[in-house]
Coordinates of C-alpha atoms and ligand atoms in Angstrom, one line a residue:
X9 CA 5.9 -31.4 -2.3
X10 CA 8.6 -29.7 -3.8
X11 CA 11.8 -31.4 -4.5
X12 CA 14.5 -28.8 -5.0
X13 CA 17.3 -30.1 -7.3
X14 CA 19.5 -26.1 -7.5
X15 CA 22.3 -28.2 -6.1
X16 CA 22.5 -31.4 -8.5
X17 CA 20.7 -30.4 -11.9
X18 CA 21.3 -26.5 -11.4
X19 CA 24.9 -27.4 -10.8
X20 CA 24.7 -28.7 -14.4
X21 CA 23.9 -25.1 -15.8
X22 CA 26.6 -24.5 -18.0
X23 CA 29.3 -22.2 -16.5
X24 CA 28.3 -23.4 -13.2
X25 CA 30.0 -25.0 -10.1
X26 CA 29.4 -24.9 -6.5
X27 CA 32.4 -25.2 -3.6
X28 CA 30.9 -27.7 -0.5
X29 CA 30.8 -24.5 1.0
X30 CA 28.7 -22.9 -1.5
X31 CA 26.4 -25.6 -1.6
X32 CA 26.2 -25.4 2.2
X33 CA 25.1 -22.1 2.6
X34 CA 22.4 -23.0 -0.2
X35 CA 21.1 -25.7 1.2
X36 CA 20.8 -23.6 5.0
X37 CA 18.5 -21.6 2.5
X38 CA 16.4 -23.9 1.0
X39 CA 16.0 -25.2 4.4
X40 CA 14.5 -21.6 5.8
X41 CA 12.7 -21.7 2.1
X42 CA 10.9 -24.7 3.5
X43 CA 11.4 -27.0 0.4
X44 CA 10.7 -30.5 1.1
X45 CA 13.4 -32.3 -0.1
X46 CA 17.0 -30.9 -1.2
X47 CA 18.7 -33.2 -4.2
X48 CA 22.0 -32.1 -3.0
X49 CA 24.3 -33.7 -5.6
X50 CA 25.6 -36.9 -7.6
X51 CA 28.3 -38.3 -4.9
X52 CA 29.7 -40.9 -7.8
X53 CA 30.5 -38.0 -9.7
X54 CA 33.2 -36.6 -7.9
X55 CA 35.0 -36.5 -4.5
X56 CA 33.9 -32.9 -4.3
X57 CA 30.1 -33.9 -4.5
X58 CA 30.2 -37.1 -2.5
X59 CA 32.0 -34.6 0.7
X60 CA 29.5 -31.6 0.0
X61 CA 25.8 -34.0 0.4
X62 CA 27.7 -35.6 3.1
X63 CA 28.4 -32.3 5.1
X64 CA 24.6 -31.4 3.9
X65 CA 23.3 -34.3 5.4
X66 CA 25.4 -33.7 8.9
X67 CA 24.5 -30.3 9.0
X68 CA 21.1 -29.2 7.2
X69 CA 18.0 -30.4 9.4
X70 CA 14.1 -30.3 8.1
X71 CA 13.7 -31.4 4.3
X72 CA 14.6 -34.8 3.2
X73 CA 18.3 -34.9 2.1
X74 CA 18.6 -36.8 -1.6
X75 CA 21.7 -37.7 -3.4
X76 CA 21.5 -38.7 -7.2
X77 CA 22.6 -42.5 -8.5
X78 CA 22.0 -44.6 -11.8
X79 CA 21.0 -47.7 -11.5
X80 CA 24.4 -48.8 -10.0
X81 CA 25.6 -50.8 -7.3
X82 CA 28.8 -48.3 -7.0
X83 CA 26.4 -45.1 -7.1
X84 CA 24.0 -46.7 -4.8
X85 CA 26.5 -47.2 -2.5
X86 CA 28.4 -43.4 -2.8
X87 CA 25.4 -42.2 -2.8
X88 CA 24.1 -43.8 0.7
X89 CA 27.7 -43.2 1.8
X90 CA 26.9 -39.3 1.3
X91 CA 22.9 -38.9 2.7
X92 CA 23.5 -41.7 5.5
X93 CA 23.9 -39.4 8.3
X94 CA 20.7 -37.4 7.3
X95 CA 17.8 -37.2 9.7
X96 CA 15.7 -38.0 6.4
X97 CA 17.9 -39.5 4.0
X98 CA 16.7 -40.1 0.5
X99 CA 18.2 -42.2 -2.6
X100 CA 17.2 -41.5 -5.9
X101 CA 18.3 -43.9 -8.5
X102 CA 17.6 -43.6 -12.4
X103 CA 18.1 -45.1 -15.6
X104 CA 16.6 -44.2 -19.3
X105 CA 13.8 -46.1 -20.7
X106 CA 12.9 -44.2 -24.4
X107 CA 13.9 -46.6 -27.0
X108 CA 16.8 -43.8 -28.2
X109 CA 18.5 -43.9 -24.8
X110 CA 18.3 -47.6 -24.9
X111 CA 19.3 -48.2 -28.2
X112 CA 22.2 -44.8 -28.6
X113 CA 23.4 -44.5 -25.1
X114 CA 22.9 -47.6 -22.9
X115 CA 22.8 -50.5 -25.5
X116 CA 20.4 -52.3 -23.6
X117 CA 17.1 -53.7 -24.5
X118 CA 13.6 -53.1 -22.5
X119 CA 14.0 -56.5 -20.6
X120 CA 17.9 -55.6 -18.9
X121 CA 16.4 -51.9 -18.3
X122 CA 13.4 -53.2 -16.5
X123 CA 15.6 -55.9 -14.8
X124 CA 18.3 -53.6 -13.5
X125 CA 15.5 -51.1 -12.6
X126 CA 14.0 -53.3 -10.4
X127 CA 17.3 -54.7 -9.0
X128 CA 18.8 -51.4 -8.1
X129 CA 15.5 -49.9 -6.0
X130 CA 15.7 -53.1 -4.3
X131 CA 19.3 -52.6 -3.5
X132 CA 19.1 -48.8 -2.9
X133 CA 15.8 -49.9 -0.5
X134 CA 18.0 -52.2 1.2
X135 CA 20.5 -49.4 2.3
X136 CA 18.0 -46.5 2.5
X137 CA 14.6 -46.2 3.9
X138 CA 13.2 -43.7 1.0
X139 CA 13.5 -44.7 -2.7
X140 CA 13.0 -42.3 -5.3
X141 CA 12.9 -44.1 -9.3
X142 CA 13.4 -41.9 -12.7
X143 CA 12.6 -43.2 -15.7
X144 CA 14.9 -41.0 -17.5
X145 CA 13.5 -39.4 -20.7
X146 CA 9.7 -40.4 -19.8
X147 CA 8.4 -38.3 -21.7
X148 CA 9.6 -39.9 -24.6
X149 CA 9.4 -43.1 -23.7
X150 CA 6.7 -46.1 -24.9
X151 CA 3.8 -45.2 -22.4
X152 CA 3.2 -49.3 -22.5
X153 CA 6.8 -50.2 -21.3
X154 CA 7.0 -47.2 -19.1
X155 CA 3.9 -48.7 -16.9
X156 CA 5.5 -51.6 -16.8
X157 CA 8.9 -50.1 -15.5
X158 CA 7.0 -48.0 -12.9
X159 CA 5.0 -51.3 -11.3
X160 CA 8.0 -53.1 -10.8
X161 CA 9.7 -50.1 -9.2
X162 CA 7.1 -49.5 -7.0
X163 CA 7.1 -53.2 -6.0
X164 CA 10.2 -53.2 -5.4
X165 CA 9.9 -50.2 -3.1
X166 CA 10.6 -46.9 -4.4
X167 CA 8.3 -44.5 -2.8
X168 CA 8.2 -42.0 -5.7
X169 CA 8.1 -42.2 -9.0
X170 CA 9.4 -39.5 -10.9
X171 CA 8.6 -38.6 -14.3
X172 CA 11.2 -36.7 -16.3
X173 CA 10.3 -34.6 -19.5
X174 CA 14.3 -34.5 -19.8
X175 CA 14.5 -33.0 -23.1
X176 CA 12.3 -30.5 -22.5
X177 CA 9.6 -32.7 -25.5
X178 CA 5.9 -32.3 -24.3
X179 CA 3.3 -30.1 -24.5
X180 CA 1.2 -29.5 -21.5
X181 CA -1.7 -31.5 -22.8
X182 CA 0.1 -34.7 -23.9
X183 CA 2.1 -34.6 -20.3
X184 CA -0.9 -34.0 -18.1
X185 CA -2.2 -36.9 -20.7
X186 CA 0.8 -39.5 -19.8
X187 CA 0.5 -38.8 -16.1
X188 CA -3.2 -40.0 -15.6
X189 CA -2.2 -42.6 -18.0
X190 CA 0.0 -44.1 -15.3
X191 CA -2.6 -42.7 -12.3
X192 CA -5.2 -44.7 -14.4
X193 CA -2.7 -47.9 -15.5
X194 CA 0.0 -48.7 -13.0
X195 CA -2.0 -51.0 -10.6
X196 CA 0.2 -50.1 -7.5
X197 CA 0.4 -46.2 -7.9
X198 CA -1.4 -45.5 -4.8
X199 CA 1.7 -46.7 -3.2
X200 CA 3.5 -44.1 -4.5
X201 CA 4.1 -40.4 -4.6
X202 CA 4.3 -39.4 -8.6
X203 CA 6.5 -36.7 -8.8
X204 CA 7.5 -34.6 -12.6
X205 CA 10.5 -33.0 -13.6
X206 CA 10.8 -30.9 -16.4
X207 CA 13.1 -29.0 -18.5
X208 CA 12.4 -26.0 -20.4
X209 CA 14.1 -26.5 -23.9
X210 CA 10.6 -25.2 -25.0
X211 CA 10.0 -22.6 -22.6
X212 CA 6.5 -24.8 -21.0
X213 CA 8.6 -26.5 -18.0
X214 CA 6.5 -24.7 -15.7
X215 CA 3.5 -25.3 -17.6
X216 CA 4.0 -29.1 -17.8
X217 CA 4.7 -29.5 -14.4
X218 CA 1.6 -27.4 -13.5
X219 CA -0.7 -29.6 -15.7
X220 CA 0.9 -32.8 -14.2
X221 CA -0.3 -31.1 -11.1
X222 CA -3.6 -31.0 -12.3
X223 CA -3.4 -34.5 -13.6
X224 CA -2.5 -36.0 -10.2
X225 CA 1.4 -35.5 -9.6
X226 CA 1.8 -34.4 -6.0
X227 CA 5.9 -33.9 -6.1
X228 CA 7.2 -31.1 -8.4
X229 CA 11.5 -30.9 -8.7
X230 CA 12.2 -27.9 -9.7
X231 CA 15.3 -25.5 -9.5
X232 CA 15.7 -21.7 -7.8
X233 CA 16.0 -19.4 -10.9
X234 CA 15.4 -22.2 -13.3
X235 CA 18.7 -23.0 -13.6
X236 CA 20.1 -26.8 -14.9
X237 CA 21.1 -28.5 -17.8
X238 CA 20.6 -26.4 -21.0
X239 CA 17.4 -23.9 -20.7
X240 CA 17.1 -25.1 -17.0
X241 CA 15.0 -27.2 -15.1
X242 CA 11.2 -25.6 -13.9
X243 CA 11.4 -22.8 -11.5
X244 CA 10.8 -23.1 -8.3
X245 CA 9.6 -19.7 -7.6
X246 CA 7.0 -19.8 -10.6
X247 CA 5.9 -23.0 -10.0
X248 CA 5.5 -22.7 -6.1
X249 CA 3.7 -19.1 -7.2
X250 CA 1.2 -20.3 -9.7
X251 CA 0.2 -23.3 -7.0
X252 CA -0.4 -20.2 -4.2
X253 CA -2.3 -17.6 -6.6
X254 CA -4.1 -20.6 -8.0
X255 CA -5.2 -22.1 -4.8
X256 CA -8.9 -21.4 -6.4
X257 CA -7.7 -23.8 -9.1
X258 CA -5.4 -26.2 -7.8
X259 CA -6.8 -26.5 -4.1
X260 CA -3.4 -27.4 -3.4
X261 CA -0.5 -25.7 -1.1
X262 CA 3.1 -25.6 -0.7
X263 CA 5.1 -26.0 2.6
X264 CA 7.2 -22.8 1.2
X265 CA 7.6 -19.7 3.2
X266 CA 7.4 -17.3 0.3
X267 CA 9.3 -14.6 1.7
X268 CA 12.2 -16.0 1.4
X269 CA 11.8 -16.2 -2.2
X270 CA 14.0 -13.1 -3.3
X271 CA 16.3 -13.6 -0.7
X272 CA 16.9 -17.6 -2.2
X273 CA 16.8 -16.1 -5.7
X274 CA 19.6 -13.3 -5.1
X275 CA 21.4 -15.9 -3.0
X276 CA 21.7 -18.4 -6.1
X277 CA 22.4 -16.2 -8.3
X278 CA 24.9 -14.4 -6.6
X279 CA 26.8 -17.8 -6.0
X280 CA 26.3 -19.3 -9.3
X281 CA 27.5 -15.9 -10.8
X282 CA 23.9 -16.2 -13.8
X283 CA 21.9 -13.0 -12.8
X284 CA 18.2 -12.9 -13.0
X285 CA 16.6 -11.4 -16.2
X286 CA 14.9 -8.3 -14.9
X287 CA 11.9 -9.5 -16.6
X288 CA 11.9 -12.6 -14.7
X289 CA 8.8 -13.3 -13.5
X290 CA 8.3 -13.5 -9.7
X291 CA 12.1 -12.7 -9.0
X292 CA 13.0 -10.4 -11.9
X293 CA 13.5 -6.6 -10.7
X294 CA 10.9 -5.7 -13.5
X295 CA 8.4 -8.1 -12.0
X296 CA 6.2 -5.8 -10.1
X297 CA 7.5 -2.7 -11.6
X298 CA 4.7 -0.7 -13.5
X299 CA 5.3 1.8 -16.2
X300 CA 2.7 3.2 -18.1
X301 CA 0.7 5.8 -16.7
X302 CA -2.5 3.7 -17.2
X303 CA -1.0 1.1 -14.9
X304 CA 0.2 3.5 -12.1
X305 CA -2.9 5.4 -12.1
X306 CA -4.6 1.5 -11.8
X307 CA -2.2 0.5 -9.1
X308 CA -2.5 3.6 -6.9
X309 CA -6.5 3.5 -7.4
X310 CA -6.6 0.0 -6.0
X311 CA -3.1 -2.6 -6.3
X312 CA -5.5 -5.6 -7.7
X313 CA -5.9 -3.4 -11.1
X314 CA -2.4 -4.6 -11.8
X315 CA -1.4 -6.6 -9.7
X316 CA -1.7 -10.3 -9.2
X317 CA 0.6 -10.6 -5.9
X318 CA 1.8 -8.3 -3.4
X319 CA 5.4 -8.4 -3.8
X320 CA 6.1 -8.3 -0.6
X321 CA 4.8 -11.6 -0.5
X322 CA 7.4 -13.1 -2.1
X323 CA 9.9 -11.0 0.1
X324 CA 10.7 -8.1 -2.2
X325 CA 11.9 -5.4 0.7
X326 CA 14.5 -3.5 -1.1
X327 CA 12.8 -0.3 -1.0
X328 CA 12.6 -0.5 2.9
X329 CA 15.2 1.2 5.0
X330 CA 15.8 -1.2 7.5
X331 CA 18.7 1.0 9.4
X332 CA 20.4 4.2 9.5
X333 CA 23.6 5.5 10.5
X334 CA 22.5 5.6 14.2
X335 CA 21.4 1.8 14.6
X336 CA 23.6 0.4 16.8
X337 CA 25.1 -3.3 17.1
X338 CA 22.1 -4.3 18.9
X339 CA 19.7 -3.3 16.1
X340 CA 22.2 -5.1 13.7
X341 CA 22.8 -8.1 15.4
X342 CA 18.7 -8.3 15.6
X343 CA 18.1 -7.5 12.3
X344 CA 20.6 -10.0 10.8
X345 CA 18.7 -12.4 13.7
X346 CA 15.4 -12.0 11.7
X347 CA 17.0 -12.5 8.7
X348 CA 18.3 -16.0 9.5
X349 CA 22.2 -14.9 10.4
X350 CA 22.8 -16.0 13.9
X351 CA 26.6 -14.3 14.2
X352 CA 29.4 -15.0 16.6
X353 CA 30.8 -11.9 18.4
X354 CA 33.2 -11.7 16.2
X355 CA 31.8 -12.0 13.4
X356 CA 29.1 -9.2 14.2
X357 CA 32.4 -6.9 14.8
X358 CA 33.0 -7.2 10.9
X359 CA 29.9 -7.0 9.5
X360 CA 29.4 -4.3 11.8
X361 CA 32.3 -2.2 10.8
X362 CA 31.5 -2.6 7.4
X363 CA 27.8 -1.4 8.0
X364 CA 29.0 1.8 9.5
X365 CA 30.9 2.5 6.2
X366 CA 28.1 2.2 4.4
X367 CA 25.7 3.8 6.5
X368 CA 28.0 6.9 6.5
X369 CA 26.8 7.3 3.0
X370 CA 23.3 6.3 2.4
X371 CA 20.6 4.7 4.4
X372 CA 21.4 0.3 4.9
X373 CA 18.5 -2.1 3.5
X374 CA 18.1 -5.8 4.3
X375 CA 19.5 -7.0 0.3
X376 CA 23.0 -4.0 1.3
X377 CA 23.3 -6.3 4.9
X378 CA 22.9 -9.4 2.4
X379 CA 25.5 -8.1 0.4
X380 CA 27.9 -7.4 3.6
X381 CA 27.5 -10.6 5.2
X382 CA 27.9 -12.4 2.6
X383 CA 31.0 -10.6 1.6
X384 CA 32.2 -10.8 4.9
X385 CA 31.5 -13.9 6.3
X386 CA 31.2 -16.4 3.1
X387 CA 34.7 -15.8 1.6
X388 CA 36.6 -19.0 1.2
X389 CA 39.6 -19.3 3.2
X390 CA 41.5 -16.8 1.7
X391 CA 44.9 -17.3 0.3
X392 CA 45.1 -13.8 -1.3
X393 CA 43.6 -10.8 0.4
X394 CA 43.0 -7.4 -1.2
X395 CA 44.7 -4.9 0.9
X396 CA 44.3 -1.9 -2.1
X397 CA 43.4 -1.1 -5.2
X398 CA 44.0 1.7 -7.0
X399 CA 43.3 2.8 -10.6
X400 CA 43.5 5.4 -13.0
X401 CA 41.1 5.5 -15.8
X402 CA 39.0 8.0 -18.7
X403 CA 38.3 8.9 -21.9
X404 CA 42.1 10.0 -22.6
X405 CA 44.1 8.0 -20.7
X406 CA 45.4 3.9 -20.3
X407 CA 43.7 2.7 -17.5
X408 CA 46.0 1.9 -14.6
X409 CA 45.5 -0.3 -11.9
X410 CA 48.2 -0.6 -9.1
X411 CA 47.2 -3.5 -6.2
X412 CA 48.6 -4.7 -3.3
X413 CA 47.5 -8.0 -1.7
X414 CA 48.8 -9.8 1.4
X415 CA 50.5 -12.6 0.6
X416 CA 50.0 -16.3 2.8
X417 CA 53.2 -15.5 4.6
X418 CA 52.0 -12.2 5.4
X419 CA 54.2 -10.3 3.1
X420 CA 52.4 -7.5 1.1
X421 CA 52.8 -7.6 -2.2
X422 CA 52.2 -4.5 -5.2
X423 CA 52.2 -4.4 -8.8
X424 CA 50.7 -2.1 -11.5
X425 CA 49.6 -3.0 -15.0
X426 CA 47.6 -1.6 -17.8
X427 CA 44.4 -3.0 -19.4
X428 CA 41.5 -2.0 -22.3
X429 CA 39.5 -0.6 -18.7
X430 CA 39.7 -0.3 -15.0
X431 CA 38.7 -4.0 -13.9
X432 CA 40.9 -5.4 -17.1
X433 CA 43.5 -3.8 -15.3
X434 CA 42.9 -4.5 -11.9
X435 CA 42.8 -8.3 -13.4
X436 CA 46.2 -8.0 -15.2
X437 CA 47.9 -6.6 -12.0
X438 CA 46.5 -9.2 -9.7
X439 CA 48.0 -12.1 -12.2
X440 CA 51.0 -10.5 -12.0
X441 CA 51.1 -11.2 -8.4
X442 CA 49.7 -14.2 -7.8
X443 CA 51.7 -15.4 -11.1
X444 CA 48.0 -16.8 -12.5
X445 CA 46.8 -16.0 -16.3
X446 CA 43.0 -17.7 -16.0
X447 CA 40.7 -17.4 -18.5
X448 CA 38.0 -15.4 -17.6
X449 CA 34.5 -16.6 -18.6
X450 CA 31.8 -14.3 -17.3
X451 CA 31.5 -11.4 -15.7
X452 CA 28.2 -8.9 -14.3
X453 CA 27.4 -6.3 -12.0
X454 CA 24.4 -5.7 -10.5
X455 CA 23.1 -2.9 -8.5
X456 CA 21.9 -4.3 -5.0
X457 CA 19.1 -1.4 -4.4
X458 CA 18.6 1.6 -6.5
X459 CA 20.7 4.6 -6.7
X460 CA 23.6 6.1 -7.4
X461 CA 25.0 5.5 -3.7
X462 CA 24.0 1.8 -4.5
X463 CA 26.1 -1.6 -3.4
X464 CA 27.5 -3.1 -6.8
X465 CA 27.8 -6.9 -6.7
X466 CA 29.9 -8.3 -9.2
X467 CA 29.9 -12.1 -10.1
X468 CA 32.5 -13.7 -12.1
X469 CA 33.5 -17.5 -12.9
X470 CA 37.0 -18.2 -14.0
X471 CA 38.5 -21.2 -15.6
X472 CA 42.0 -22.3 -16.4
X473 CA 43.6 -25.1 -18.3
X474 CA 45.9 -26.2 -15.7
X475 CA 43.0 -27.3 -12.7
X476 CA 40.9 -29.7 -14.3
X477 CA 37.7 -32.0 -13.1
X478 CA 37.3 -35.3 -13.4
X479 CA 35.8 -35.1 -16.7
X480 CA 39.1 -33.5 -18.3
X481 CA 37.2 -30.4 -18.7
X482 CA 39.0 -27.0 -16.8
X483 CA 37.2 -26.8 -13.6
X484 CA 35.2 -23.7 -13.5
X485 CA 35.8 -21.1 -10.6
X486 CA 33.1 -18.6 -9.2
X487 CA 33.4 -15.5 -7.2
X488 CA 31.4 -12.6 -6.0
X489 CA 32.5 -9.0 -4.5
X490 CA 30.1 -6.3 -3.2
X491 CA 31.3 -2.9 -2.3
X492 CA 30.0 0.6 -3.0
X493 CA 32.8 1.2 -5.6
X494 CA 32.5 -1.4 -8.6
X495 CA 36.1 -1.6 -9.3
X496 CA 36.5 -3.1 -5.7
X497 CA 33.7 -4.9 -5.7
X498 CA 35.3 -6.7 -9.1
X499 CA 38.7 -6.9 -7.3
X500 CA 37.2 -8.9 -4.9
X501 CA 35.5 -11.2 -6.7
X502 CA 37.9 -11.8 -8.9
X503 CA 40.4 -12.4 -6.1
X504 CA 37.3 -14.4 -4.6
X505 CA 37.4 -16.8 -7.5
X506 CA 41.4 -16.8 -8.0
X507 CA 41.8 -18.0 -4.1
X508 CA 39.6 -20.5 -4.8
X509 CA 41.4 -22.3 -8.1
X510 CA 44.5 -21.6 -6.3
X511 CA 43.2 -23.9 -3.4
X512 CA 41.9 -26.8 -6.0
X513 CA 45.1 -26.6 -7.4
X514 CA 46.8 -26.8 -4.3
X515 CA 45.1 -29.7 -3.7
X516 CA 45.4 -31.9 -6.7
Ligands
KIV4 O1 16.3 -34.6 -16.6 C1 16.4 -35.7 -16.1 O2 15.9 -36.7 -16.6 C2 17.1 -35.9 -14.8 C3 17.0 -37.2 -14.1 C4 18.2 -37.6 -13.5 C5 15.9 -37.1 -13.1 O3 17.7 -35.0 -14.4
ZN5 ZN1 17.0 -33.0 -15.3

């Protein structure tokens, strides 16, 4: 099973927050991925959370929704309030049990740890049907006390038991080692489902969670793109790979529909605004790209010289024209259809302008329509909107930018500033306008397909002083812009990201 956790631990990637929204149109993904269960947030962490696994659970139907607790009566109870209305609700409740979490962080000893574990399943079974216990930092953890902790759990009714490597610690050997320890040990195990979760402070969370695997855990949480706290969690893609390559291995499956791998992958990373190393494995734009002549000559010979997947397997199209500048709605609307995107007439009147433009200049693949919908149809309610942009820039002279944007009350407003570069000053006039100085903490482009005619999609987060979270820290802002001219395309997600601090700030 895999137990996809982009929305709870990748939300914890540093630089990283999602809107409802956002997490919304994730989870509609993961969904079509065919993950079988979504963590879809903490709800006692925040307001925000609690409202965006609650609109998950209303709206996303097929995998198991799951909301994070710890072993509280308060989480418990946020946490059911948020996943209740799920068709398969899940509550996942955790608390440490290494002797350096006990002794540092929770100042308890081994018998008020194993007491409130047991306490809290119970109550968390009492509210929810499915029960789902981490020992937090397992891996670290007195293998003796951690049996004990997982027999009472189970008894007690979690379903699952989840074994963290949450410092990213073990080696493959020794984890594979403490999971048939407690396949061999816990006397009630067969009741439940052992699942792993690793991170990959070492670079082996992949590898750990495939040994577990091996060693008899049958639930893998894992994250698209690896993201989550620190070096990330295990990817999902590599993980969910290795199992299909390996089948002759393993002899075990996944319920994932592969080809919507790269389209998850570009999705998440888009949104969360961290691109994909293009050495990535499975997802990386390097991944099946072959560049010595020995390799080439291989791959043309026979694709199994060099190649250990067929990469459209994994739903790497971009090469593919998919539609020229004579397809028609119909073909658009169709295409979009296959592609998950079931549009309103309306909405199929923008996109489809917009495809015309672009189909003017070069031919329109499936990740350009991506792009397009997504710029189209998945802005936040916009405050702002980006009527022009203009600059000036070169060698010689101080970039320009002059911008006019319509205003809430309909007004449009311009203003012009100066900057070290086209998108600095594109940035500068904007503040101007909107009267907003935020800081701004990342920034990339990518190219969308190949080419100079390509679609750039820029990604940016923002942050500024005065919108903060509930931990006291500046609430961090994302937002993404595609166009075939990169200084728009950073316009708009900078404008993207501005509308949406300007909302949160509204608000508080
Ligand atoms: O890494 C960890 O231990 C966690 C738990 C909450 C499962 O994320
Ligand atoms: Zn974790």
């Amino acid at each position: 099973m895999i137990f996809d956790t982009t929305l709870r631990d990748g939300e914890q990637t540093p630089g990283v927050s999602f809107t409802p929204e956002e997490k919304l149109r994730i989870a509609r993904q993961l969904a079509r991925l065919g993950v079988d269960v979504i963590e879809a947030g903490f709800p006692a962490a925040s307001p925000g959370d609690l409202e965006a696994v609650r609109r998950i659970a209303l709206e996303v139907e097929g995998p198991t929704i799951c909301a994070l607790a710890r072993a509280k009566e308060a989480d418990i109870r946020a946490a059911w309030g948020a996943v209740r209305y799920a068709e398969r609700p899940r509550i996942h409740v955790f608390i440490a049990t290494s002797d350096i979490h006990l002794r540092h962080k929770l100042r308890l000893s081994r018998d008020e740890v194993l007491k409130r574990a047991r306490e809290m399943v119970a109550y968390a079974g009492s509210l929810c049907p499915d029960v789902e216990f981490s020992p937090e930092d397992a891996s670290r953890t007195d293998p003796a006390f951690l049996h004990e902790v997982l027999e009472a759990v189970i008894d007690a009714g979690a379903a699952t038991v989840n074994i963290p490597d949450t410092v990213g610690y073990a080696i493959p050997s020794e984890f594979a080692a403490l999971i048939r320890g407690i396949v061999e040990v816990v006397p009630n195990i067969d009741r439940a489902v052992i699942s792993v979760h690793c991170h990959d402070d070492l670079g082996l969370a992949v590898a750990n969670s495939l040994a577990a695997v091996a060693a008899g855990a049958r639930q893998v949480e894992c994250t698209v793109n690896g993201l989550g706290e620190r070096a990330g969690n295990a990817a999902l893609e590599e993980v969910v790979m290795a199992l299909e390559v390996r089948r002759d291995l393993f002899g075990l499956g996944t319920g994932i529909n592969t080809r919507e791998i790269v389209r998850t992958s570009r999705l998440v990373s888009s949104i969360s605004g961290i691109s994909v190393p293009p050495n990535k494995a499975i997802v990386g734009d390097n991944a099946f790209a072959h560049e010595s002549g020995v390799h080439q000559d291989g791959v043309l010979k026979e694709r199994s010289t060099y190649e250990i997947i067929d990469p459209k397997t994994v739903g790497f199209t971009r090469s593919e024209l998919v539609l020229g500048k004579l397809s028609g709605r119909h073909a658009v609307r169709e295409k979009l259809r296959e592609m998950g995107y079931e549009l309103s007439d309306e909405e199929l009147e923008r996109v489809f302008a917009r495809f015309k433009e672009l189909a003017d200049l070069k031919e329109v693949s499936e990740a350009d329509l991506e792009a397009i919908v997504a710029d189209e149809l998945f802005r936040p309610a916009e405050i702002y909107k980006l009527e022009q942009v203009q600059v000036v820039c070169g060698d010689k002279g101080i970039p320009t930018a002059t911008v006019a944007l319509r205003a809430p009350d309909g007004e449009v407003l311009i203003d012009s500033n100066h900057g070290t570069g086209p998108v600095d000053a594109v940035y500068r006039a904007i503040n101007r306008i909107v009267g907003e100085e935020p800081r701004l903490i990342a920034f990339s482009i990518k190219a969308i397909t190949g080419g100079l005619d390509a679609i750039g999609e820029v990604s940016i987060t923002v942050e500024s002083p005065e919108v903060r979270g509930e931990n006291g820290r500046p609430r961090i802002f994302s937002g993404q812009g595609a166009s075939t001219d990169i200084v728009v395309a950073s316009a708009k997600a900078y404008l993207n990201a501005l509308n949406k601090l300007l909302a949160a700030k509204g608000g508080q």
